PDB file of C-alpha atoms in Angstrom:
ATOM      1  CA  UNK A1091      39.176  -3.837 -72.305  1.00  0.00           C
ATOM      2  CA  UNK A1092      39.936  -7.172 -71.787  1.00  0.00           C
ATOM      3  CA  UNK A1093      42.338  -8.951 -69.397  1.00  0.00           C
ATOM      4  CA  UNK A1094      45.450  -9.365 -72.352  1.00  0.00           C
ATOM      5  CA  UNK A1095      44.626  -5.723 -73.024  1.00  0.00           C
ATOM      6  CA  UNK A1096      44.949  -4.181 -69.794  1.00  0.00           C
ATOM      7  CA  UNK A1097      48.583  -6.640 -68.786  1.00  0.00           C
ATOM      8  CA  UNK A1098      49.735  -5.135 -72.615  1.00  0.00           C
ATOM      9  CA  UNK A1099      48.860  -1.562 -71.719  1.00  0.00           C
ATOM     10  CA  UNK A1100      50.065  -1.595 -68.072  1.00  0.00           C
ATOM     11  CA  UNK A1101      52.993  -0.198 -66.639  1.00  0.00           C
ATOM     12  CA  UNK A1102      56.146  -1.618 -64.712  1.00  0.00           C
ATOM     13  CA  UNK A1103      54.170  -0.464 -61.241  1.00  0.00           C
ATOM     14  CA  UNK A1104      51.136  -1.653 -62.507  1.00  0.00           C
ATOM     15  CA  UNK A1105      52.636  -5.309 -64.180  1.00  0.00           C
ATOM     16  CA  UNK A1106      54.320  -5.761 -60.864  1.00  0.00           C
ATOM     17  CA  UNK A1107      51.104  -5.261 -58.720  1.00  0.00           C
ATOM     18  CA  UNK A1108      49.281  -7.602 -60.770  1.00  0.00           C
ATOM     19  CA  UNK A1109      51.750 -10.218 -60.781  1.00  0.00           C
ATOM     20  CA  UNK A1110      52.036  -9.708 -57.127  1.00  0.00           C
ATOM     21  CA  UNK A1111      48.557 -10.028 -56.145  1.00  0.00           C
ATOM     22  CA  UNK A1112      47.816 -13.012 -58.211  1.00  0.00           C
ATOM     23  CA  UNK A1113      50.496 -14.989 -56.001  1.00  0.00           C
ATOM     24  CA  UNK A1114      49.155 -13.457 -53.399  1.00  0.00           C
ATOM     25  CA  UNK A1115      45.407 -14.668 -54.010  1.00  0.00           C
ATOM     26  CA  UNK A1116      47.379 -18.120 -54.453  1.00  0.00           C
ATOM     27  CA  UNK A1117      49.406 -18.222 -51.364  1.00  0.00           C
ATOM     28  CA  UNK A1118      47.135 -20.518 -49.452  1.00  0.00           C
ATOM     29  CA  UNK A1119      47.627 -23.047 -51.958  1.00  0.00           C
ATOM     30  CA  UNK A1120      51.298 -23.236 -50.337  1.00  0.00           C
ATOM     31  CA  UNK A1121      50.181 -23.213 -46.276  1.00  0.00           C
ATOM     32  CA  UNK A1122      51.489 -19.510 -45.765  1.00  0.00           C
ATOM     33  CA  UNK A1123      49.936 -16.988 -43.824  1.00  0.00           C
ATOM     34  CA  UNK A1124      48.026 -13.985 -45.082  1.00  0.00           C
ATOM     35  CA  UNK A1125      50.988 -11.567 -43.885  1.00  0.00           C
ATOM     36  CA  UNK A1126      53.799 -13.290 -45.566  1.00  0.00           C
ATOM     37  CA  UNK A1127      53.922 -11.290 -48.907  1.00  0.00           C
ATOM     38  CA  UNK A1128      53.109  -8.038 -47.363  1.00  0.00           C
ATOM     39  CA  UNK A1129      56.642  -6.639 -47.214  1.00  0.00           C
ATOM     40  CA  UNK A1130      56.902  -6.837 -50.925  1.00  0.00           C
ATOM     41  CA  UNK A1131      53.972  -4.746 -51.223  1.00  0.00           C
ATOM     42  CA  UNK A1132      55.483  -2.338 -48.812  1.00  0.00           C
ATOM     43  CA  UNK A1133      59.000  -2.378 -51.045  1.00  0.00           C
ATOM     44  CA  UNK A1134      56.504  -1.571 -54.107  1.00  0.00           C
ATOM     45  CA  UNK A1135      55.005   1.076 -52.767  1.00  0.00           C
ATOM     46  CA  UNK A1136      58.470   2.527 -51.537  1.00  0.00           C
ATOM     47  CA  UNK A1137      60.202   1.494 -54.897  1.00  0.00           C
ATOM     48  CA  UNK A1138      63.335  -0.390 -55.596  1.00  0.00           C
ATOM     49  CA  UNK A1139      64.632  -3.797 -55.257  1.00  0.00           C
ATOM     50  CA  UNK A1140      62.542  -6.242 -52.822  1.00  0.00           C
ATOM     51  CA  UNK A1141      65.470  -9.088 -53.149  1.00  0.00           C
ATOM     52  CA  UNK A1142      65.509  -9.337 -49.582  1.00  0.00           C
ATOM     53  CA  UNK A1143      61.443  -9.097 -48.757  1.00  0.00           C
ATOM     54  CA  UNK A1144      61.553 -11.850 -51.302  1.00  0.00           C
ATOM     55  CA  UNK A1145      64.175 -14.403 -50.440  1.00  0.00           C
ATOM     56  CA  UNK A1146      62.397 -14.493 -46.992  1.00  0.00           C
ATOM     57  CA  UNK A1147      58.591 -14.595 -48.507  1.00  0.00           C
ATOM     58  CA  UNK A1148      60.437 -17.825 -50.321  1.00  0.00           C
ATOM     59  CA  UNK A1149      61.907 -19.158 -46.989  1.00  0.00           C
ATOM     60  CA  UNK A1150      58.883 -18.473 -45.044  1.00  0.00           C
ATOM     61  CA  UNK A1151      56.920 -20.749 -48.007  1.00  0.00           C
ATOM     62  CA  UNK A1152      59.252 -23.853 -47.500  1.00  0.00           C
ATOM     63  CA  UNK A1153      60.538 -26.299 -49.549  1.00  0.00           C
ATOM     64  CA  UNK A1154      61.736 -25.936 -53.190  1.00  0.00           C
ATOM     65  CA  UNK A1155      59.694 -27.875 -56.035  1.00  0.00           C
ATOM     66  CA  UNK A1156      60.894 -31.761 -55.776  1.00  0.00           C
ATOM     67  CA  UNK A1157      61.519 -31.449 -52.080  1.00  0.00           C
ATOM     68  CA  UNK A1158      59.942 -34.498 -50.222  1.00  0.00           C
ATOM     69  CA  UNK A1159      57.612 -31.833 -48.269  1.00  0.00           C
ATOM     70  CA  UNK A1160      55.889 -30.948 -51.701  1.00  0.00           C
ATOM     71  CA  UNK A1161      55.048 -34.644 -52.580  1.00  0.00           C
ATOM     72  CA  UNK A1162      51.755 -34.793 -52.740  1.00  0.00           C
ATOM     73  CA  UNK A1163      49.071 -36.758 -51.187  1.00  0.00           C
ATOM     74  CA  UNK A1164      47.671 -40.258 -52.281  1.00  0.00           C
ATOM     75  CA  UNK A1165      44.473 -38.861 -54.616  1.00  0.00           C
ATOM     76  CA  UNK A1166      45.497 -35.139 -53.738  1.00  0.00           C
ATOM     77  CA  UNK A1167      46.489 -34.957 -57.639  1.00  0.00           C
ATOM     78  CA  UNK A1168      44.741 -31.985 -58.483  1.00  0.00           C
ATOM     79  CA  UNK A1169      45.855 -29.953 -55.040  1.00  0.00           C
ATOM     80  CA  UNK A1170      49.495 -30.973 -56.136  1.00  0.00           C
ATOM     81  CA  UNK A1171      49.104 -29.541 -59.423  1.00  0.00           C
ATOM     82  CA  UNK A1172      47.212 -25.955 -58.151  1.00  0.00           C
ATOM     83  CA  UNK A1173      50.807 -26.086 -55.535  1.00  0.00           C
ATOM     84  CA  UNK A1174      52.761 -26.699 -58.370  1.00  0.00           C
ATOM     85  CA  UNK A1175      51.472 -23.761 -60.356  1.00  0.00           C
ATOM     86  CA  UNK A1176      51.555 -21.174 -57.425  1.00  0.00           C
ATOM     87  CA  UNK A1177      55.459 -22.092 -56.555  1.00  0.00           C
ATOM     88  CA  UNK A1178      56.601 -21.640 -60.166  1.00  0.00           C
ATOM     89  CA  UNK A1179      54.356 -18.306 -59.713  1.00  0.00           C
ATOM     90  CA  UNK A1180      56.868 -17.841 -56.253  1.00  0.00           C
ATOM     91  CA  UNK A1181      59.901 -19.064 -58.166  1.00  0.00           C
ATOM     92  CA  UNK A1182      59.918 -16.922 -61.284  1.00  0.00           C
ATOM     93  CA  UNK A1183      59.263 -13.432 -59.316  1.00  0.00           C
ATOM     94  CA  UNK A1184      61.879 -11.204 -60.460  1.00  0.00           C
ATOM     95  CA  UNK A1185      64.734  -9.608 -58.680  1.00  0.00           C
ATOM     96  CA  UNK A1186      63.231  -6.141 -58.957  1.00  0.00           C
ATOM     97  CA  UNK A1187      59.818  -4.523 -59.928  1.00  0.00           C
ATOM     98  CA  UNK A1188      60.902  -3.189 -63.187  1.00  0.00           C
ATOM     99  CA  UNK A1189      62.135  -4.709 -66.604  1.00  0.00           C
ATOM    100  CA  UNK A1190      60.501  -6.803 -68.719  1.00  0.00           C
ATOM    101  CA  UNK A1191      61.190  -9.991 -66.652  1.00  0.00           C
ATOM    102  CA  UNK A1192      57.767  -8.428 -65.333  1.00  0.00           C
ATOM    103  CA  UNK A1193      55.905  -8.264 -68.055  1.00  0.00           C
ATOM    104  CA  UNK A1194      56.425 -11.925 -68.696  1.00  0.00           C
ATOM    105  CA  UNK A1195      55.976 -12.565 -64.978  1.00  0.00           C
ATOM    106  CA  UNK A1196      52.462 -10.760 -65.012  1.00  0.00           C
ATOM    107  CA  UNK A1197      51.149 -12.436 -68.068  1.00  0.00           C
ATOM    108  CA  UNK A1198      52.521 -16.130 -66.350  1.00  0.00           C
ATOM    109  CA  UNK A1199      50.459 -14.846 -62.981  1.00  0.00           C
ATOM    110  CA  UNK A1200      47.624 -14.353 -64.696  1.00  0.00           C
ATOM    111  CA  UNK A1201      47.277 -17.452 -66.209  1.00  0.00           C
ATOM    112  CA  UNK A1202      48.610 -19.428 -63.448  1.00  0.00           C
ATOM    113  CA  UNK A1203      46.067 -17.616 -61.059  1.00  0.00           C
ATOM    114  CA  UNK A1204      43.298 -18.824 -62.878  1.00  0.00           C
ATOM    115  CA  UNK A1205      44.554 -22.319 -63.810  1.00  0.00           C
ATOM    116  CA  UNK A1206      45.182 -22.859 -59.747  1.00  0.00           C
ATOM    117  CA  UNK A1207      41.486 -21.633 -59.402  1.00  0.00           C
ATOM    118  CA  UNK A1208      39.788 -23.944 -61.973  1.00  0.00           C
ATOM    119  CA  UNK A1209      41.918 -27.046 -60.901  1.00  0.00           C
ATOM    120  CA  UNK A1210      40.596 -25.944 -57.382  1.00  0.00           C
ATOM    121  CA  UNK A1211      36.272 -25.503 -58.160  1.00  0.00           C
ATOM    122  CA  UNK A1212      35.900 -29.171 -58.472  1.00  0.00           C
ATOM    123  CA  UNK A1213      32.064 -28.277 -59.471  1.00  0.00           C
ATOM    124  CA  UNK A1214      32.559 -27.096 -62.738  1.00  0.00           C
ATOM    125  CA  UNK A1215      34.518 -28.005 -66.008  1.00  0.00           C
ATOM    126  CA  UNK A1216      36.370 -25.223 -66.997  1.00  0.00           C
ATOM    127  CA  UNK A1217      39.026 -26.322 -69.638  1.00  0.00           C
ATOM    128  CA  UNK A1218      42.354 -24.600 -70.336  1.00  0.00           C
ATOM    129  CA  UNK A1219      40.711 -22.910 -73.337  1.00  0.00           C
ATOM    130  CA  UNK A1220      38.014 -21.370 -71.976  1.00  0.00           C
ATOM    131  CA  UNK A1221      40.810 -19.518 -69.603  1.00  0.00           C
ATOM    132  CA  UNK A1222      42.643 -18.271 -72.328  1.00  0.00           C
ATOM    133  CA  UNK A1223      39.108 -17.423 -73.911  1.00  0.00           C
ATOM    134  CA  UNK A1224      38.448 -15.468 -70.781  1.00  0.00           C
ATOM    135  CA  UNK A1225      41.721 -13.805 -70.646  1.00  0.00           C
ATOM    136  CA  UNK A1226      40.971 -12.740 -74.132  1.00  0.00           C
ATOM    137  CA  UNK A1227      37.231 -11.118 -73.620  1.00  0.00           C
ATOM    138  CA  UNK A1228      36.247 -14.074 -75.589  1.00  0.00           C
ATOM    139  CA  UNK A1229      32.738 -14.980 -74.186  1.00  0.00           C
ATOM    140  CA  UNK A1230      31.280 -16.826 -77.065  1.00  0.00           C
ATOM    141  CA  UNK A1231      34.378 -19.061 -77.068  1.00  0.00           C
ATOM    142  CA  UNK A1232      33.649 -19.599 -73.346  1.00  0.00           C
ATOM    143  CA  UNK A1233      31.770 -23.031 -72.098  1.00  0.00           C
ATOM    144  CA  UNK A1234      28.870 -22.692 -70.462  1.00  0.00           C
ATOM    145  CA  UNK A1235      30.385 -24.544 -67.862  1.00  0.00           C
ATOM    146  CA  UNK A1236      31.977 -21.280 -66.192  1.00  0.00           C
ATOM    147  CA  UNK A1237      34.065 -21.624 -62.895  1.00  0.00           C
ATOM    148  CA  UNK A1238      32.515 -19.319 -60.730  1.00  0.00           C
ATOM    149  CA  UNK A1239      36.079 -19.061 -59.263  1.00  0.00           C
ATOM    150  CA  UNK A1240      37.513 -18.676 -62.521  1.00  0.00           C
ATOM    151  CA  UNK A1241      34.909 -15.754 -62.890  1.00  0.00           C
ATOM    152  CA  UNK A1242      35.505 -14.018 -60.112  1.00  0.00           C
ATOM    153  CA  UNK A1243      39.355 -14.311 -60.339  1.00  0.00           C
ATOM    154  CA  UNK A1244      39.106 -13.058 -63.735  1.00  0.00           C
ATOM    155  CA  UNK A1245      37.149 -10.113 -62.091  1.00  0.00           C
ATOM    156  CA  UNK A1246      39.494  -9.295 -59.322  1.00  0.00           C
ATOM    157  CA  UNK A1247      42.717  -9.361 -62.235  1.00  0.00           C
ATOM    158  CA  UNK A1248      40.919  -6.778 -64.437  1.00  0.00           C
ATOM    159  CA  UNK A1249      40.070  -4.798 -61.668  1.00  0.00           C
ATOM    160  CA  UNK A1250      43.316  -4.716 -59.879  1.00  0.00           C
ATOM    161  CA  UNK A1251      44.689  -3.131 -63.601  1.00  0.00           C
ATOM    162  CA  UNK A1252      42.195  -0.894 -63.275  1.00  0.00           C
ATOM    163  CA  UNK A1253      42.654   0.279 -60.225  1.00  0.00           C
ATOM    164  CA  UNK A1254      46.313   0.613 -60.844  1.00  0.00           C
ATOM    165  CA  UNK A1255      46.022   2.400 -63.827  1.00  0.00           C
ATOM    166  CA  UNK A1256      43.427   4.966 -62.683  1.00  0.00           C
ATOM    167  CA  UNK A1257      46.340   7.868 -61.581  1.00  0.00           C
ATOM    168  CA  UNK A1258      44.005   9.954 -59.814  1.00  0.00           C
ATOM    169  CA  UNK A1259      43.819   7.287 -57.031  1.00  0.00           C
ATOM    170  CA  UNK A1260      48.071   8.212 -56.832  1.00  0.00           C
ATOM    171  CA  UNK A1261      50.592   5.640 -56.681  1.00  0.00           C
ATOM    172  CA  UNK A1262      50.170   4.262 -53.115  1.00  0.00           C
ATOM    173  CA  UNK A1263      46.496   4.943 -52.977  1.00  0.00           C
ATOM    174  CA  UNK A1264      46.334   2.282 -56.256  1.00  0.00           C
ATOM    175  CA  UNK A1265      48.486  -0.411 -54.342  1.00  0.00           C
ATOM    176  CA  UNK A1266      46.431  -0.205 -51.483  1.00  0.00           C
ATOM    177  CA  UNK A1267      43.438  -0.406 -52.765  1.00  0.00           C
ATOM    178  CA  UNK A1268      44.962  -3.319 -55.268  1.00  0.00           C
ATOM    179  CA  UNK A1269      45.906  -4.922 -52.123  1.00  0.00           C
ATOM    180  CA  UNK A1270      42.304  -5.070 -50.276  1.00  0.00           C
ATOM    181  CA  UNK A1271      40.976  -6.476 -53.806  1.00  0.00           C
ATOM    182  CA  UNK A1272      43.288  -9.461 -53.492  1.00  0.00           C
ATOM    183  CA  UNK A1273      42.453  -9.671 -50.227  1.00  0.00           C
ATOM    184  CA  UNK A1274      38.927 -10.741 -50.519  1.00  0.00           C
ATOM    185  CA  UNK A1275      39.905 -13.214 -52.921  1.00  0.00           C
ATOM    186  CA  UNK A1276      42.814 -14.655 -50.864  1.00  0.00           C
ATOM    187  CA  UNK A1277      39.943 -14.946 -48.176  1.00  0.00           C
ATOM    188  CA  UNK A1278      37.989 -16.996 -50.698  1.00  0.00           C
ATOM    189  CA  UNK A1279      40.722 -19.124 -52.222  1.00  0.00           C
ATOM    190  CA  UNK A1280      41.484 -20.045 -48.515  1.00  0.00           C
ATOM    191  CA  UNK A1281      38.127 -20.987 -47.507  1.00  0.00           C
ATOM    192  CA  UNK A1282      38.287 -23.430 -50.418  1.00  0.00           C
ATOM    193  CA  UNK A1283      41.354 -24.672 -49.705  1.00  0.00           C
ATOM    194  CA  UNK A1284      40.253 -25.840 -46.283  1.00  0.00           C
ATOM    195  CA  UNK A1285      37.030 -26.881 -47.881  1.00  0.00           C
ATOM    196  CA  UNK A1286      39.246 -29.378 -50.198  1.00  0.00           C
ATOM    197  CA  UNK A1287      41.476 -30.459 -47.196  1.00  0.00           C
ATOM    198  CA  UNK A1288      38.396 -31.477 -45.144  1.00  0.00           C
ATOM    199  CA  UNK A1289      36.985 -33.353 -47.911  1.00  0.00           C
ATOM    200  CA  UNK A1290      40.635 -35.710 -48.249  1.00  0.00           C
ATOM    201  CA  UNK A1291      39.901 -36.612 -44.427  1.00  0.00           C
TER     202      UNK A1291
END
């Protein structure tokens, strides 16, 4: 199935883990640390509201959007707009893991995720509509251009639903191995991130 398929078929569990992780790929856009949205994965996996794992996560990731610490660089366009995209990922998380506030969430995630990684492979073209092509299981629409962080995002989205919605693996057993998937690619996204910021010096 392809990426729109598996957000439309998913669950509120499942919506909520994918919308989490793709923030969480993102976070070293923002300067956090790789621990600081791990205790809304443990209030997912425990259930309920995660207001308060969240207002910190939001403290802990500074200033609010049009605060002179996100102003960006001289030339540091593109960065600025990959920031950009991750905090309105940060600012439109919902107050608890259910309703369809995260269904909308998800489907933003998912897009921003692999706008932020695009705007971030400065190697390759990849438009807007070969995203939404991607998202889509469109491959003819796709330009041979191909992000191979766009790719692999992609990739680590459909297999996150996957993983989720597989319940054999059992609720927490899903999240956990959701959570090592995003991960790698938070690994990878960082790497690049302090690829970029060498590159500005």
């Amino acid at each position: 199935m392809s990426l729109v398929e598996l957000i439309a078929q998913a669950d509120d569990r499942g919506l909520a883990a994918s919308g989490l992780a793709c923030l969480d790929r993102c976070v070293p856009v923002l300067g956090g640390d790789d621990d600081v949205l791990r205790p809304l994965w443990a209030r997912l996996a425990e259930g309920g509201d995660w207001r308060g794992p969240l207002a910190e996560a939001r403290s802990a990731l500074g200033a609010a959007p049009g605060d002179a610490a996100t102003a960006p660089a001289p030339g540091a366009g593109t960065s600025h707009e990959a920031t950009t995209l991750t905090r309105r990922m940060l600012d439109a998380v919902p107050a608890g893991p259910s309703g369809a506030e995260v269904r909308e969430w998800a489907d933003g995630c998912s897009v921003a995720a692999l706008q932020v990684h695009r705007l971030l492979d400065t190697a390759h073209a990849d438009g807007t509509r070969s995203v939404a092509a991607r998202r889509e299981g469109r491959t003819d629409a796709v330009s041979t251009l191909t992000s191979p962080l766009v790719a692999a995002e992609l990739r680590r989205q459909v297999r996150i639903l996957e993983l989720l919605a597989n319940k054999g693996a059992g609720p927490v057993g899903g999240l956990r191995q959701a959570l090592d998937v995003s991960m790698e690619g938070r690994r990878v996204l960082r790497a690049v991130v302090s690829r970029r910021a060498r590159g500005h010096h």
